[in-house]
Structures are given as C-alpha cells and as structure tokens.
mmCIF file of C-alpha atoms in Angstrom:
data_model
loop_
_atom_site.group_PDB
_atom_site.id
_atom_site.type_symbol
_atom_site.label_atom_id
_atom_site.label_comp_id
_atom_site.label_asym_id
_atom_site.label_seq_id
_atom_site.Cartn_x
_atom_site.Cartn_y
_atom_site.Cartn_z
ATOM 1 C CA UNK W 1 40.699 12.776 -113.946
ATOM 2 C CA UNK W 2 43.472 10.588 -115.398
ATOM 3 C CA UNK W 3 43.050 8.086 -117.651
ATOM 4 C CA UNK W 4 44.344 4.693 -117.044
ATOM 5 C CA UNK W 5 47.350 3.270 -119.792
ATOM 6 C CA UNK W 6 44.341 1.175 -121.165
ATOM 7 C CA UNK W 7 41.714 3.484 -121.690
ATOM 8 C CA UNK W 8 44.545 6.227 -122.844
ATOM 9 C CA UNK W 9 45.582 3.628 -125.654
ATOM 10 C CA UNK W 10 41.620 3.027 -126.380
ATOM 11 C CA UNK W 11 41.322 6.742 -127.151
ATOM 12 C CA UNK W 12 44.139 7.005 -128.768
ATOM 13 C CA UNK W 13 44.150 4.436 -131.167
ATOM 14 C CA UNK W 14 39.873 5.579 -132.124
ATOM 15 C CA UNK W 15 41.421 8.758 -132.966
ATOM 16 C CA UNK W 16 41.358 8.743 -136.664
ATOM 17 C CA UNK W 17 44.838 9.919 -138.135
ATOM 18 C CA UNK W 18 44.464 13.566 -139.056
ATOM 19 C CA UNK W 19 46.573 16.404 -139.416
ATOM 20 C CA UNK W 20 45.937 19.296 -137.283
ATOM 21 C CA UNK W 21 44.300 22.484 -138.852
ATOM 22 C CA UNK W 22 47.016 25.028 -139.637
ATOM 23 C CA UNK W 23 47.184 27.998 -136.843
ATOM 24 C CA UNK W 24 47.561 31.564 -137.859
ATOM 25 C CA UNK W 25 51.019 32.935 -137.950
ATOM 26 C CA UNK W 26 50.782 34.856 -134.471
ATOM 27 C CA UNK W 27 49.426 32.013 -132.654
ATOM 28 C CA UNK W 28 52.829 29.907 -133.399
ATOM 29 C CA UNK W 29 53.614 26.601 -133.545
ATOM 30 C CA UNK W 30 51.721 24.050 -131.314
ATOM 31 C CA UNK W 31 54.011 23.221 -129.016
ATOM 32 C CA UNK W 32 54.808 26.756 -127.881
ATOM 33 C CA UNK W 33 51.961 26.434 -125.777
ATOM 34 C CA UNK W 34 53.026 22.900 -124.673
ATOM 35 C CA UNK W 35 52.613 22.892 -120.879
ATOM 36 C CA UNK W 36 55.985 20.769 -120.912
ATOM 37 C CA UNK W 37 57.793 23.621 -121.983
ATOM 38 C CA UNK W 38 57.779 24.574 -118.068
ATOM 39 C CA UNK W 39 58.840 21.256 -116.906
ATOM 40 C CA UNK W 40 62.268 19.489 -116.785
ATOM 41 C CA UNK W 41 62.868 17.491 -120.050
ATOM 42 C CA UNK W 42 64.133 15.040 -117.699
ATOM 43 C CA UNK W 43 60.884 13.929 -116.764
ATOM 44 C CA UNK W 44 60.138 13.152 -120.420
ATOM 45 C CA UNK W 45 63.403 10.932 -121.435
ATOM 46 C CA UNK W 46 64.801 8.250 -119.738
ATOM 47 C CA UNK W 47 67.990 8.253 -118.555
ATOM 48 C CA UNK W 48 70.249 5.418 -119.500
ATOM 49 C CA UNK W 49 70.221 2.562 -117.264
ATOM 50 C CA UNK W 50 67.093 3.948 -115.551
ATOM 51 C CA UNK W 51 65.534 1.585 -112.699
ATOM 52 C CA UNK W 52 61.654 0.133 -113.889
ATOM 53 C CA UNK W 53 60.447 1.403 -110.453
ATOM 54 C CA UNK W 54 61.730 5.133 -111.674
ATOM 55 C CA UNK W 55 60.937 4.405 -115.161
ATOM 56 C CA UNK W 56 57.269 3.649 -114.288
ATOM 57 C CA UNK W 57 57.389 6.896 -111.547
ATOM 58 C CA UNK W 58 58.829 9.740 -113.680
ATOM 59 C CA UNK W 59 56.359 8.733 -116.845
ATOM 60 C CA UNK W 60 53.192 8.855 -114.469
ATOM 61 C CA UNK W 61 55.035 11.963 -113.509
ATOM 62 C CA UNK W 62 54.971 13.306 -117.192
ATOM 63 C CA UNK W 63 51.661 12.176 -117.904
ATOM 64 C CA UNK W 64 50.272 13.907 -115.232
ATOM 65 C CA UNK W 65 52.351 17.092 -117.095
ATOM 66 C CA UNK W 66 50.881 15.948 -120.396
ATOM 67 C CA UNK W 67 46.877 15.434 -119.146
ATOM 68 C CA UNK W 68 46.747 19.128 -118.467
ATOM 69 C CA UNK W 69 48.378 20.387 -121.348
ATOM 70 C CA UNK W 70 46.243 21.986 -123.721
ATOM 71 C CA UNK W 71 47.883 20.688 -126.728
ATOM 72 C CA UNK W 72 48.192 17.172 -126.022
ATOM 73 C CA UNK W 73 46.181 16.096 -129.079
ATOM 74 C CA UNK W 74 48.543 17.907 -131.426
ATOM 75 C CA UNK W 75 51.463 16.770 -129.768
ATOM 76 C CA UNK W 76 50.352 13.120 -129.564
ATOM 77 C CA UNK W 77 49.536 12.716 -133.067
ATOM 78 C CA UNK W 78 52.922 15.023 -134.043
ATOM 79 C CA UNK W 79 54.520 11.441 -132.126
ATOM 80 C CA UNK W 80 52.368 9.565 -133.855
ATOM 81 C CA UNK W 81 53.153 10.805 -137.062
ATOM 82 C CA UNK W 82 57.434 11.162 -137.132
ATOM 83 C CA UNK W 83 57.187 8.645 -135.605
ATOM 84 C CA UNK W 84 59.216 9.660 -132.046
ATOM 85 C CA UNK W 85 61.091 6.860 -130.752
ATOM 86 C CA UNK W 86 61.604 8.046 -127.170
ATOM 87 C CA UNK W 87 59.897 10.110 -124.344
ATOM 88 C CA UNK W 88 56.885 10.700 -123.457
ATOM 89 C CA UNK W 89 54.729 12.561 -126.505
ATOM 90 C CA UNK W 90 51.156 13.755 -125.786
ATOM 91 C CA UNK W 91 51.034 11.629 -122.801
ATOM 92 C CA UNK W 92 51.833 8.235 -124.563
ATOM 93 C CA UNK W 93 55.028 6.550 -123.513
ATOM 94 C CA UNK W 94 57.178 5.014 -126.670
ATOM 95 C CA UNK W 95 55.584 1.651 -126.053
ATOM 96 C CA UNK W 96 52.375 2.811 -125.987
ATOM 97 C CA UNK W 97 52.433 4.679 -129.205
ATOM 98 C CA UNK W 98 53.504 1.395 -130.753
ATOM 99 C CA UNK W 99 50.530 0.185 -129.920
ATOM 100 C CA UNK W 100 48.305 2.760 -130.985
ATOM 101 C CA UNK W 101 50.717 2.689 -134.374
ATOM 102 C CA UNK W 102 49.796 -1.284 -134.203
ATOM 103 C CA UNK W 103 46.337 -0.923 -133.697
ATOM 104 C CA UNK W 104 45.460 2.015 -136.911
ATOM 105 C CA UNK W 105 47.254 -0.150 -139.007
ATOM 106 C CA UNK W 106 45.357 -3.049 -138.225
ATOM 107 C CA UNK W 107 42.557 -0.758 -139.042
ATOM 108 C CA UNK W 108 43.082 0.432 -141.774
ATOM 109 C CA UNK W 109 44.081 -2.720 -143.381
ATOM 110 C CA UNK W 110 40.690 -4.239 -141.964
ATOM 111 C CA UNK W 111 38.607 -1.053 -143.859
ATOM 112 C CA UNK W 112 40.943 -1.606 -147.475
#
C-alpha cells in the first residue's frame, strides 16, 4: 500500500538520522540491489522545462518504483545525507527531502 506525500514525510522525518550498518564485501554496495537500477533514469530526473501535470505523473511513477525497492531506507537517508539536490531518492522527491531536512533540524535544535 502506498503511502500518501504526508504520511511519507511523517515517516521520514521520525526516522532518526543514522548511518546504515556496513554490508560485507560480497553483498556490495546498497544500491546494487536498488530496484531502480531496472528502470529508466528518466523516471527519476526531470527533464528541463517539464510540464507540472508530467512532473507530478512520472514522480508517482518513481515512487511507485521506489515503495518496492528493498533498499529504500538506505537510499533515502544516502539523499538525506549528501544532500541530493534532484530526483527522486528513496521515494522522496527534492522538495520533500527539504522538508524532512527542515523538520530533523528543527528537532534537533528543540532536544539541544
């Protein structure tokens, strides 16, 4: 079941900021088992000049990619953490990973 935008930002921004633990070397890096890895990047990164209407279509499109992925959680908080400016990471858009960024830094200045 998908999540809505809002309850996706929710989770993401309870997730406390934590690195994930290190995988043995045969296992590889995270996003080798990325489930985008299959997909067009296309659907990930706008194209310049893109229409809202297609905007709005191609990143339900990638989120749909992302929610079965079974890595999202590393490759949100890899976004997260760079920070990535563009695309959708771990089935966040750009804007909504400012938020999350927004919303952990409000925390953690609340808990200091």
């Amino acid at each position: 079941m998908l999540q809505t935008p809002h309850q996706s930002l929710q989770a993401a921004a309870t997730i406390p900021v934590q690195r994930t633990p290190e995988r043995d070397d045969q296992a590889g890096p995270w996003h080798a088992e990325a489930v985008c890895r299959r997909d067009e990047a296309g659907l990930f990164f706008a194209p310049s000049k893109e229409p809202t209407a297609a905007r709005l279509s191609r990143e339900q499109a990638a989120k749909r990619v992302c929610a079965r992925c079974p890595v999202l959680l590393e490759c949100r908080e890899h976004a997260l953490l760079m920070p990535e400016p563009y695309g959708v990471w771990g089935g966040l858009t750009a804007a909504e990973r400012r938020v999350v960024l927004t919303r952990r830094r409000r925390a953690k200045t609340a808990t200091v």
